[in-house]
Amino acid sequence: MGAGHAHKLYRREDSPVHALPPHTKLVAVLGFVVVVVSTPREAVWAFALYAVLLGAVAAAARLPAGFVLRRLVIEVPFVAFAFLMPFVVPGEQTTVAGVSLSVPGLWGAWNVLAKGTLGVAASVILASTTELRALLLGLQRLRLPPLLVQIASFMIRYGDVITDEMRRMSIARRSRGFEARGVRHWGVLAKSAGALFIRSYERGERVHLAMVSRGYEGSMPVIDEVTATRAQWTYAAALPFTALLICLACLIGRMP
């Protein structure tokens, strides 16, 4: 499969986490996220332990704390609405620093922030320890529909190509004295977007014809067969299994 270039999130290190087969890490992260989402929001101590678990994995992968924290900024636009929940969710009110806030809204905001942050952190660690090409091989190994894997592969491979094309078009506009400064320039930008779409579509047609002429029949050949030993599966399962024990302790503690 293609898409062999490294991405910006990946950090090359010689660590046990980097050495794990990609499909074992994908299953481990998915299991961890499912456990985190299933944990009652009132179990604050459990989320703290989940964070410690991720910190241990990051340490084992030799990822600096600053490296991971900087990449967590990506979640800010997606959880920003959580800060509005204490003000808009109806229910019992409480006063914090002289401001009246909704108790259900506070719990809802905590639920979104805690689970969202842990999920994004797990994804960042996965992306930092696994190359994109390896992730695609892992998805293929997990029997994800081949068409989806191929779409993801082409998206990764040609994303940078389309970005460079857009950058060249922007340079061409500026070299002719154009600067988008208001609504009246939106028409030019819309035409540029249309031209970019047509160029991308035509490039896709050319690539497809080139692939067909070389024997492409709807599936990409697998050059590297990804396998995992029992020891590697056990090592990868340590994260979701430990998180599951914590979640079960929470649920047992809530029983009357």
Coordinates of N, CA and C in Angstrom, one line a residue:
M1 N 0.8 -1.2 0.0 CA 0.0 0.0 0.0 C 0.9 1.2 0.0
G2 N 0.3 2.4 -0.4 CA 1.0 3.6 -0.5 C 0.9 4.4 0.8
A3 N 1.0 5.7 0.7 CA 1.0 6.6 1.8 C 2.0 6.3 2.8
G4 N 3.3 6.2 2.3 CA 4.3 5.8 3.2 C 5.0 7.0 3.8
H5 N 4.7 8.2 3.5 CA 5.4 9.3 4.1 C 5.0 9.6 5.5
A6 N 5.9 10.1 6.4 CA 5.5 10.3 7.8 C 4.7 11.6 7.9
H7 N 3.9 11.6 8.9 CA 3.0 12.8 9.1 C 3.6 13.6 10.3
K8 N 3.1 14.8 10.5 CA 3.6 15.7 11.5 C 3.4 15.2 12.9
L9 N 2.4 14.5 13.2 CA 2.2 14.0 14.5 C 3.1 12.9 14.9
Y10 N 3.6 12.1 13.9 CA 4.5 11.0 14.2 C 5.8 11.4 14.8
R11 N 6.3 10.8 15.9 CA 7.6 11.1 16.5 C 8.4 9.8 16.5
R12 N 9.4 9.8 15.7 CA 10.2 8.6 15.6 C 11.0 8.3 16.9
E13 N 10.8 7.2 17.5 CA 11.5 6.8 18.7 C 11.7 5.3 18.7
D14 N 12.7 4.8 19.5 CA 12.9 3.4 19.7 C 12.3 3.0 21.0
S15 N 11.0 2.6 21.0 CA 10.3 2.3 22.2 C 9.4 1.1 22.1
P16 N 9.0 0.4 23.2 CA 8.2 -0.7 23.1 C 6.8 -0.4 22.4
V17 N 6.3 0.8 22.7 CA 5.0 1.2 22.1 C 5.1 1.4 20.6
H18 N 6.2 2.0 20.1 CA 6.4 2.1 18.7 C 6.5 0.8 18.0
A19 N 7.1 -0.2 18.7 CA 7.4 -1.5 18.1 C 6.1 -2.4 18.0
L20 N 5.1 -2.0 18.7 CA 3.9 -2.9 18.6 C 3.2 -2.8 17.2
P21 N 2.7 -3.9 16.7 CA 2.0 -3.9 15.4 C 0.8 -2.9 15.5
P22 N 0.5 -2.2 14.4 CA -0.5 -1.2 14.4 C -1.9 -1.6 14.8
H23 N -2.3 -2.8 14.3 CA -3.7 -3.3 14.6 C -3.9 -3.6 16.1
T24 N -2.8 -3.9 16.8 CA -2.9 -4.1 18.3 C -3.1 -2.8 19.0
K25 N -2.4 -1.8 18.5 CA -2.6 -0.4 19.1 C -4.0 0.1 18.8
L26 N -4.5 -0.1 17.6 CA -5.8 0.4 17.2 C -6.9 -0.3 18.1
V27 N -6.8 -1.6 18.3 CA -7.8 -2.2 19.2 C -7.6 -1.8 20.6
A28 N -6.4 -1.5 21.1 CA -6.2 -1.1 22.5 C -6.8 0.3 22.7
V29 N -6.6 1.2 21.7 CA -7.1 2.6 21.9 C -8.6 2.6 21.8
L30 N -9.2 1.8 20.9 CA -10.6 1.7 20.8 C -11.2 1.1 22.1
G31 N -10.6 0.1 22.6 CA -11.1 -0.5 23.9 C -11.0 0.5 25.0
F32 N -9.9 1.2 25.1 CA -9.8 2.2 26.1 C -10.8 3.3 26.0
V33 N -11.1 3.8 24.8 CA -12.1 4.9 24.6 C -13.5 4.4 25.0
V34 N -13.8 3.1 24.6 CA -15.1 2.6 25.0 C -15.3 2.5 26.5
V35 N -14.2 2.1 27.2 CA -14.3 2.0 28.7 C -14.4 3.4 29.3
V36 N -13.7 4.4 28.8 CA -13.8 5.8 29.3 C -15.2 6.3 29.1
V37 N -15.8 6.1 27.9 CA -17.1 6.6 27.7 C -18.1 5.9 28.5
S38 N -17.9 4.7 28.9 CA -18.8 3.9 29.7 C -18.7 4.3 31.2
T39 N -17.7 5.0 31.6 CA -17.5 5.3 33.0 C -18.5 6.4 33.5
P40 N -19.1 6.2 34.6 CA -20.0 7.3 35.1 C -19.3 8.6 35.3
R41 N -19.9 9.7 35.0 CA -19.2 11.0 35.1 C -18.9 11.4 36.5
E42 N -19.7 10.8 37.5 CA -19.4 11.2 38.9 C -18.2 10.6 39.4
A43 N -17.6 9.6 38.7 CA -16.4 8.9 39.2 C -15.2 9.7 38.8
V44 N -15.0 10.8 39.5 CA -13.9 11.7 39.1 C -12.5 11.0 39.3
W45 N -12.4 10.3 40.3 CA -11.1 9.6 40.6 C -10.8 8.6 39.5
A46 N -11.8 8.0 38.9 CA -11.5 7.1 37.8 C -10.9 7.8 36.6
F47 N -11.4 9.0 36.3 CA -10.8 9.7 35.1 C -9.4 10.2 35.4
A48 N -9.1 10.4 36.7 CA -7.7 10.8 37.1 C -6.8 9.6 36.9
L49 N -7.3 8.4 37.2 CA -6.5 7.2 37.0 C -6.3 6.9 35.5
Y50 N -7.3 7.2 34.7 CA -7.2 7.0 33.2 C -6.1 7.9 32.7
A51 N -6.1 9.1 33.2 CA -5.0 10.1 32.8 C -3.6 9.6 33.2
V52 N -3.5 9.0 34.4 CA -2.3 8.4 34.8 C -1.8 7.3 33.9
L53 N -2.8 6.4 33.5 CA -2.5 5.3 32.6 C -2.0 5.9 31.2
L54 N -2.6 6.9 30.7 CA -2.1 7.5 29.4 C -0.7 8.1 29.6
G55 N -0.5 8.7 30.8 CA 0.8 9.2 31.1 C 1.9 8.2 31.1
A56 N 1.5 7.0 31.6 CA 2.5 5.9 31.7 C 2.7 5.4 30.3
V57 N 1.7 5.3 29.4 CA 1.9 4.9 28.0 C 2.8 5.9 27.3
A58 N 2.5 7.2 27.5 CA 3.4 8.2 26.8 C 4.8 8.1 27.3
A59 N 5.0 7.8 28.6 CA 6.4 7.7 29.1 C 7.1 6.5 28.5
A60 N 6.3 5.4 28.4 CA 6.9 4.2 27.8 C 7.2 4.4 26.3
A61 N 6.5 5.3 25.7 CA 6.7 5.6 24.3 C 7.8 6.7 24.1
R62 N 8.2 7.2 25.2 CA 9.3 8.3 25.2 C 8.8 9.6 24.6
L63 N 7.5 9.9 24.8 CA 6.9 11.1 24.3 C 7.0 12.2 25.3
P64 N 7.6 13.3 25.1 CA 7.6 14.4 26.1 C 6.2 14.9 26.4
A65 N 6.0 15.3 27.6 CA 4.7 15.9 28.0 C 4.3 17.1 27.2
G66 N 5.3 17.9 26.9 CA 5.0 19.1 26.1 C 4.5 18.7 24.7
F67 N 5.1 17.7 24.1 CA 4.7 17.2 22.8 C 3.3 16.8 22.7
V68 N 2.8 16.1 23.8 CA 1.5 15.6 23.8 C 0.5 16.7 24.1
L69 N 0.9 17.6 25.1 CA 0.0 18.7 25.5 C -0.3 19.7 24.4
R70 N 0.8 20.0 23.6 CA 0.6 20.9 22.5 C -0.4 20.4 21.4
R71 N -0.4 19.1 21.3 CA -1.3 18.5 20.3 C -2.7 18.3 20.8
L72 N -2.9 18.4 22.1 CA -4.3 18.4 22.7 C -5.0 19.6 22.3
V73 N -4.3 20.7 21.9 CA -5.0 21.9 21.6 C -6.1 21.7 20.5
I74 N -5.9 20.7 19.7 CA -6.8 20.5 18.6 C -8.2 20.2 19.0
E75 N -8.4 19.8 20.3 CA -9.8 19.6 20.7 C -10.5 20.8 21.2
V76 N -9.8 21.9 21.3 CA -10.4 23.1 21.9 C -11.7 23.5 21.1
P77 N -11.7 23.6 19.8 CA -12.9 24.0 19.1 C -14.1 23.1 19.3
F78 N -13.8 21.8 19.6 CA -14.8 20.8 19.7 C -15.5 20.7 21.1
V79 N -14.7 21.2 22.1 CA -15.3 21.1 23.4 C -15.6 22.5 24.0
A80 N -15.4 23.5 23.1 CA -15.7 24.9 23.6 C -17.1 25.1 24.1
F81 N -18.0 24.4 23.4 CA -19.4 24.5 23.8 C -19.7 24.0 25.2
A82 N -18.8 23.1 25.7 CA -19.0 22.6 27.1 C -19.0 23.7 28.1
F83 N -18.2 24.8 27.9 CA -18.1 25.9 28.8 C -19.4 26.6 28.9
L84 N -20.3 26.5 27.9 CA -21.6 27.1 27.9 C -22.7 26.4 28.7
M85 N -22.4 25.1 28.8 CA -23.5 24.2 29.4 C -23.9 24.7 30.8
P86 N -23.0 25.1 31.7 CA -23.4 25.5 33.1 C -24.3 26.7 33.0
F87 N -24.3 27.5 31.9 CA -25.1 28.7 31.8 C -26.5 28.4 31.1
V88 N -26.6 27.4 30.3 CA -27.8 27.2 29.5 C -28.6 25.9 29.9
V89 N -28.0 25.0 30.6 CA -28.7 23.8 31.0 C -29.6 24.1 32.2
P90 N -30.9 23.8 32.1 CA -31.8 24.0 33.3 C -31.5 23.0 34.4
G91 N -32.0 23.4 35.6 CA -31.8 22.5 36.7 C -31.4 23.2 38.0
E92 N -31.0 22.5 39.0 CA -30.5 23.1 40.2 C -29.4 24.0 40.0
Q93 N -29.4 25.1 40.7 CA -28.4 26.1 40.6 C -27.4 26.2 41.8
T94 N -26.2 26.5 41.5 CA -25.2 26.7 42.6 C -24.4 28.0 42.2
T95 N -23.8 28.6 43.2 CA -23.0 29.8 43.0 C -21.5 29.5 43.1
V96 N -20.8 29.9 42.0 CA -19.3 29.7 42.0 C -18.7 31.1 41.7
A97 N -17.9 31.6 42.6 CA -17.3 32.9 42.5 C -18.3 34.0 42.1
G98 N -19.5 33.9 42.8 CA -20.5 34.9 42.6 C -21.3 34.7 41.3
V99 N -21.1 33.7 40.6 CA -21.8 33.4 39.3 C -22.8 32.2 39.5
S100 N -24.0 32.4 39.2 CA -25.0 31.3 39.3 C -24.8 30.3 38.1
L101 N -24.6 29.0 38.5 CA -24.3 28.0 37.4 C -25.3 26.8 37.7
S102 N -25.6 26.1 36.6 CA -26.4 24.9 36.7 C -25.6 23.7 37.1
V103 N -26.1 23.0 38.1 CA -25.4 21.8 38.6 C -25.4 20.7 37.5
P104 N -26.5 20.4 36.9 CA -26.5 19.5 35.7 C -25.6 19.9 34.6
G105 N -25.5 21.3 34.4 CA -24.7 21.8 33.3 C -23.2 21.6 33.7
L106 N -22.9 21.8 34.9 CA -21.5 21.6 35.4 C -21.0 20.1 35.2
W107 N -22.0 19.2 35.6 CA -21.6 17.8 35.4 C -21.5 17.4 33.9
G108 N -22.4 18.0 33.1 CA -22.3 17.8 31.7 C -21.1 18.3 31.0
A109 N -20.6 19.5 31.5 CA -19.4 20.1 31.0 C -18.2 19.2 31.4
W110 N -18.2 18.8 32.6 CA -17.1 17.9 33.1 C -17.1 16.6 32.3
N111 N -18.3 16.0 32.0 CA -18.4 14.8 31.3 C -17.8 14.9 29.9
V112 N -18.1 16.0 29.2 CA -17.6 16.2 27.8 C -16.1 16.5 27.9
L113 N -15.6 17.3 28.8 CA -14.2 17.7 28.8 C -13.3 16.5 29.2
A114 N -13.8 15.8 30.3 CA -12.9 14.6 30.7 C -12.8 13.5 29.7
K115 N -14.0 13.1 29.2 CA -14.0 12.0 28.2 C -13.4 12.4 26.9
G116 N -13.7 13.6 26.5 CA -13.2 14.1 25.2 C -11.6 14.3 25.3
T117 N -11.1 14.8 26.3 CA -9.7 15.0 26.5 C -9.0 13.7 26.5
L118 N -9.5 12.7 27.3 CA -8.8 11.4 27.3 C -8.9 10.7 26.0
G119 N -10.0 10.8 25.3 CA -10.1 10.2 23.9 C -9.1 10.8 23.0
V120 N -9.0 12.1 23.0 CA -8.1 12.8 22.1 C -6.6 12.5 22.5
A121 N -6.3 12.5 23.8 CA -5.0 12.1 24.2 C -4.6 10.7 23.8
A122 N -5.5 9.8 23.9 CA -5.2 8.4 23.4 C -4.9 8.4 21.9
S123 N -5.7 9.2 21.1 CA -5.5 9.2 19.7 C -4.2 9.9 19.3
V124 N -3.8 10.9 20.1 CA -2.5 11.6 19.9 C -1.4 10.7 20.1
I125 N -1.4 9.9 21.2 CA -0.4 8.9 21.5 C -0.3 7.9 20.4
L126 N -1.5 7.4 19.9 CA -1.5 6.5 18.8 C -0.8 7.0 17.5
A127 N -1.2 8.3 17.2 CA -0.7 8.9 16.0 C 0.8 9.2 16.1
S128 N 1.2 9.5 17.3 CA 2.6 9.8 17.6 C 3.6 8.6 17.6
T129 N 3.0 7.4 17.7 CA 3.8 6.2 17.8 C 3.6 5.3 16.6
T130 N 2.7 5.7 15.6 CA 2.4 4.8 14.5 C 2.4 5.7 13.2
E131 N 3.2 5.2 12.2 CA 3.2 5.9 10.9 C 1.8 5.7 10.2
L132 N 1.5 6.7 9.4 CA 0.2 6.6 8.7 C 0.1 5.3 7.8
R133 N 1.1 5.0 7.2 CA 1.1 3.8 6.3 C 0.8 2.6 7.2
A134 N 1.5 2.5 8.4 CA 1.3 1.4 9.3 C -0.2 1.4 9.8
L135 N -0.8 2.5 10.1 CA -2.2 2.6 10.5 C -3.1 2.0 9.5
L136 N -2.8 2.3 8.2 CA -3.6 1.8 7.1 C -3.5 0.3 7.0
L137 N -2.3 -0.2 7.2 CA -2.1 -1.6 7.2 C -2.8 -2.3 8.3
G138 N -2.8 -1.6 9.5 CA -3.5 -2.1 10.7 C -5.0 -2.2 10.4
L139 N -5.5 -1.2 9.8 CA -7.0 -1.2 9.5 C -7.3 -2.3 8.5
Q140 N -6.4 -2.5 7.6 CA -6.6 -3.6 6.6 C -6.6 -5.0 7.3
R141 N -5.6 -5.1 8.3 CA -5.5 -6.3 9.0 C -6.7 -6.6 9.9
L142 N -7.4 -5.5 10.3 CA -8.6 -5.7 11.1 C -9.9 -5.9 10.3
R143 N -9.7 -6.1 9.0 CA -10.7 -6.4 8.0 C -11.7 -5.2 7.9
L144 N -11.2 -4.0 7.9 CA -12.0 -2.8 7.6 C -12.3 -2.9 6.1
P145 N -13.5 -2.5 5.6 CA -13.8 -2.6 4.2 C -12.7 -2.0 3.3
P146 N -12.2 -2.8 2.4 CA -11.0 -2.4 1.5 C -11.2 -1.0 0.9
L147 N -12.5 -0.7 0.5 CA -12.7 0.5 -0.2 C -12.5 1.7 0.7
L148 N -12.9 1.6 2.0 CA -12.6 2.7 3.0 C -11.1 2.8 3.2
V149 N -10.4 1.7 3.3 CA -8.9 1.8 3.5 C -8.3 2.5 2.3
Q150 N -8.7 2.2 1.1 CA -8.1 2.8 -0.1 C -8.5 4.3 -0.2
I151 N -9.7 4.6 0.2 CA -10.0 6.1 0.2 C -9.2 6.8 1.2
A152 N -9.0 6.3 2.4 CA -8.1 6.9 3.3 C -6.7 7.0 2.8
S153 N -6.2 6.0 2.2 CA -4.8 6.0 1.6 C -4.6 7.1 0.6
F154 N -5.6 7.2 -0.3 CA -5.5 8.2 -1.4 C -5.6 9.6 -0.7
M155 N -6.5 9.7 0.3 CA -6.7 11.0 0.9 C -5.4 11.5 1.6
I156 N -4.7 10.6 2.2 CA -3.4 10.9 2.9 C -2.4 11.2 1.8
R157 N -2.3 10.4 0.8 CA -1.2 10.6 -0.2 C -1.4 11.9 -1.0
Y158 N -2.6 12.2 -1.4 CA -2.9 13.4 -2.2 C -3.3 14.7 -1.5
G159 N -3.5 14.5 -0.1 CA -3.8 15.7 0.6 C -2.8 16.8 0.5
D160 N -1.5 16.4 0.6 CA -0.5 17.4 0.5 C -0.4 18.0 -0.9
V161 N -0.7 17.1 -1.9 CA -0.6 17.6 -3.3 C -1.7 18.7 -3.6
I162 N -2.9 18.4 -3.0 CA -4.0 19.4 -3.2 C -3.7 20.7 -2.4
T163 N -3.1 20.5 -1.3 CA -2.7 21.7 -0.5 C -1.7 22.6 -1.2
D164 N -0.7 21.9 -1.8 CA 0.3 22.6 -2.6 C -0.3 23.3 -3.8
E165 N -1.3 22.7 -4.4 CA -2.0 23.3 -5.6 C -2.7 24.6 -5.1
M166 N -3.3 24.5 -4.0 CA -4.0 25.6 -3.4 C -3.1 26.8 -3.1
R167 N -1.9 26.4 -2.6 CA -0.9 27.4 -2.2 C -0.4 28.1 -3.5
R168 N -0.2 27.4 -4.6 CA 0.3 28.0 -5.8 C -0.7 28.9 -6.4
M169 N -2.0 28.5 -6.3 CA -3.1 29.4 -6.8 C -3.1 30.7 -6.0
S170 N -2.9 30.6 -4.7 CA -2.9 31.8 -3.8 C -1.7 32.7 -4.2
I171 N -0.6 32.1 -4.4 CA 0.6 32.9 -4.8 C 0.3 33.6 -6.2
A172 N -0.3 32.9 -7.1 CA -0.6 33.5 -8.4 C -1.6 34.6 -8.2
R173 N -2.6 34.5 -7.4 CA -3.5 35.7 -7.1 C -2.8 36.9 -6.6
R174 N -1.9 36.6 -5.6 CA -1.2 37.7 -4.9 C -0.2 38.4 -5.9
S175 N 0.4 37.6 -6.8 CA 1.4 38.1 -7.7 C 0.7 39.1 -8.7
R176 N -0.6 38.9 -8.9 CA -1.4 39.8 -9.7 C -2.1 40.9 -9.0
G177 N -1.7 41.1 -7.7 CA -2.2 42.2 -7.0 C -3.5 42.0 -6.2
F178 N -4.0 40.7 -6.1 CA -5.2 40.4 -5.5 C -5.0 40.2 -4.0
E179 N -5.9 40.8 -3.2 CA -5.9 40.5 -1.8 C -7.4 40.5 -1.3
A180 N -7.8 39.4 -0.7 CA -9.2 39.2 -0.2 C -9.4 40.1 1.0
R181 N -10.1 41.2 0.9 CA -10.3 42.1 2.0 C -11.8 42.3 2.4
G182 N -12.7 41.6 1.7 CA -14.1 41.8 2.1 C -15.0 40.9 1.3
V183 N -16.3 41.1 1.5 CA -17.3 40.3 0.9 C -17.3 40.4 -0.6
R184 N -16.9 41.5 -1.2 CA -16.9 41.7 -2.6 C -15.8 40.8 -3.3
H185 N -14.9 40.3 -2.5 CA -13.9 39.4 -3.1 C -14.2 37.9 -3.0
W186 N -15.4 37.6 -2.4 CA -15.7 36.2 -2.2 C -16.0 35.5 -3.5
G187 N -16.4 36.3 -4.5 CA -16.7 35.7 -5.8 C -15.4 35.1 -6.4
V188 N -14.3 35.9 -6.3 CA -13.0 35.4 -6.8 C -12.5 34.1 -6.1
L189 N -12.7 34.1 -4.7 CA -12.3 33.0 -4.0 C -13.2 31.8 -4.3
A190 N -14.5 32.0 -4.6 CA -15.4 30.9 -5.0 C -14.9 30.3 -6.3
K191 N -14.5 31.2 -7.3 CA -14.1 30.7 -8.6 C -12.8 29.9 -8.4
S192 N -11.9 30.4 -7.5 CA -10.7 29.6 -7.2 C -11.0 28.3 -6.6
A193 N -11.9 28.2 -5.7 CA -12.3 26.9 -5.2 C -12.9 26.0 -6.2
G194 N -13.7 26.5 -7.1 CA -14.2 25.7 -8.2 C -13.1 25.2 -9.1
A195 N -12.1 26.1 -9.4 CA -11.0 25.6 -10.3 C -10.2 24.6 -9.6
L196 N -10.0 24.7 -8.3 CA -9.2 23.7 -7.5 C -10.0 22.4 -7.5
F197 N -11.3 22.4 -7.4 CA -12.1 21.2 -7.5 C -11.9 20.5 -8.8
I198 N -12.0 21.3 -9.9 CA -11.9 20.7 -11.3 C -10.5 20.1 -11.5
R199 N -9.5 20.8 -11.0 CA -8.1 20.3 -11.2 C -7.9 19.0 -10.4
S200 N -8.5 19.0 -9.1 CA -8.4 17.8 -8.3 C -9.1 16.6 -9.0
Y201 N -10.3 16.9 -9.5 CA -11.1 15.8 -10.2 C -10.3 15.3 -11.4
E202 N -9.8 16.2 -12.2 CA -9.1 15.7 -13.4 C -7.8 14.9 -13.0
R203 N -7.1 15.3 -11.9 CA -6.0 14.6 -11.4 C -6.4 13.2 -11.0
G204 N -7.5 13.1 -10.3 CA -8.0 11.8 -9.9 C -8.3 10.9 -11.0
E205 N -8.9 11.5 -12.1 CA -9.2 10.7 -13.3 C -7.9 10.1 -13.9
R206 N -6.9 11.0 -14.0 CA -5.6 10.6 -14.6 C -5.0 9.5 -13.8
V207 N -5.0 9.7 -12.4 CA -4.4 8.6 -11.6 C -5.1 7.3 -11.7
H208 N -6.5 7.4 -11.8 CA -7.2 6.2 -11.9 C -6.9 5.4 -13.2
L209 N -6.9 6.2 -14.3 CA -6.5 5.6 -15.6 C -5.1 5.0 -15.6
A210 N -4.2 5.7 -14.9 CA -2.9 5.1 -14.8 C -2.8 3.8 -14.0
M211 N -3.6 3.8 -13.0 CA -3.7 2.5 -12.1 C -4.3 1.4 -12.9
V212 N -5.4 1.7 -13.6 CA -6.1 0.6 -14.4 C -5.1 0.1 -15.5
S213 N -4.4 1.0 -16.1 CA -3.5 0.5 -17.2 C -2.3 -0.3 -16.6
R214 N -2.1 -0.3 -15.3 CA -1.1 -1.1 -14.7 C -1.7 -2.3 -13.9
G215 N -3.0 -2.6 -14.2 CA -3.6 -3.8 -13.7 C -4.4 -3.7 -12.4
Y216 N -4.8 -2.5 -12.1 CA -5.6 -2.2 -10.9 C -7.0 -2.8 -11.1
E217 N -7.5 -3.6 -10.2 CA -8.8 -4.3 -10.3 C -9.7 -4.0 -9.1
G218 N -9.4 -3.0 -8.4 CA -10.3 -2.6 -7.3 C -9.7 -2.8 -5.9
S219 N -8.6 -3.4 -5.8 CA -7.9 -3.6 -4.5 C -6.4 -3.4 -4.6
M220 N -5.8 -2.8 -3.6 CA -4.4 -2.6 -3.6 C -3.6 -3.8 -3.1
P221 N -2.5 -4.2 -3.7 CA -1.7 -5.3 -3.2 C -1.1 -5.0 -1.9
V222 N -1.1 -6.0 -1.0 CA -0.5 -5.9 0.3 C 0.9 -6.4 0.2
I223 N 1.9 -5.5 0.4 CA 3.3 -5.9 0.3 C 3.8 -6.4 1.7
D224 N 3.5 -5.7 2.7 CA 3.9 -6.0 4.1 C 2.8 -6.7 4.9
E225 N 2.9 -7.9 5.2 CA 1.9 -8.6 6.0 C 2.2 -8.3 7.5
V226 N 1.2 -7.7 8.2 CA 1.4 -7.3 9.6 C 0.8 -8.4 10.4
T227 N 1.7 -8.9 11.3 CA 1.2 -9.9 12.3 C 1.6 -9.5 13.7
A228 N 1.0 -10.2 14.7 CA 1.3 -9.8 16.1 C 1.4 -11.1 16.8
T229 N 2.3 -11.2 17.8 CA 2.5 -12.3 18.6 C 1.6 -12.2 19.8
R230 N 1.4 -13.3 20.6 CA 0.6 -13.3 21.8 C 1.1 -12.3 22.8
A231 N 2.4 -12.2 22.9 CA 3.0 -11.3 23.9 C 2.7 -9.9 23.5
Q232 N 2.7 -9.5 22.2 CA 2.4 -8.2 21.8 C 1.0 -7.8 22.0
W233 N 0.1 -8.8 21.8 CA -1.3 -8.6 22.1 C -1.5 -8.3 23.6
T234 N -0.8 -9.1 24.4 CA -0.9 -9.0 25.8 C -0.4 -7.6 26.3
Y235 N 0.7 -7.2 25.7 CA 1.2 -5.9 26.0 C 0.3 -4.7 25.7
A236 N -0.3 -4.8 24.5 CA -1.2 -3.8 24.0 C -2.5 -3.8 24.8
A237 N -3.0 -5.0 25.3 CA -4.2 -5.1 26.0 C -4.1 -4.6 27.5
A238 N -2.9 -4.3 27.9 CA -2.7 -3.8 29.3 C -3.5 -2.5 29.5
L239 N -3.5 -1.6 28.6 CA -4.1 -0.3 28.7 C -5.7 -0.5 28.9
P240 N -6.4 -1.1 27.9 CA -7.8 -1.2 28.0 C -8.2 -2.1 29.2
F241 N -7.4 -3.2 29.5 CA -7.8 -4.1 30.5 C -7.7 -3.4 31.9
T242 N -6.6 -2.6 32.1 CA -6.5 -1.9 33.4 C -7.6 -0.9 33.5
A243 N -7.9 -0.2 32.4 CA -9.0 0.8 32.4 C -10.4 0.1 32.7
L244 N -10.5 -1.1 32.2 CA -11.8 -1.9 32.4 C -11.9 -2.2 33.9
L245 N -10.8 -2.6 34.6 CA -10.9 -2.9 36.0 C -11.3 -1.7 36.8
I246 N -10.7 -0.5 36.4 CA -11.1 0.7 37.1 C -12.6 1.0 36.9
C247 N -13.1 0.9 35.7 CA -14.5 1.1 35.4 C -15.4 0.2 36.2
L248 N -15.0 -1.1 36.3 CA -15.8 -2.1 37.0 C -15.8 -1.7 38.5
A249 N -14.7 -1.2 39.0 CA -14.6 -0.8 40.4 C -15.6 0.3 40.7
C250 N -15.7 1.2 39.7 CA -16.7 2.4 39.8 C -18.1 1.8 39.8
L251 N -18.4 0.9 38.9 CA -19.8 0.4 38.8 C -20.2 -0.4 40.1
I252 N -19.2 -1.2 40.6 CA -19.5 -1.9 41.8 C -19.7 -1.0 43.0
G253 N -18.9 0.1 43.1 CA -19.0 1.0 44.2 C -20.4 1.8 44.1
R254 N -21.0 1.9 43.0 CA -22.3 2.6 42.9 C -23.5 1.7 43.2
M255 N -23.2 0.3 43.3 CA -24.3 -0.6 43.7 C -24.8 -0.3 45.1
P256 N -26.1 -0.4 45.4 CA -26.6 -0.2 46.7 C -26.2 -1.4 47.6

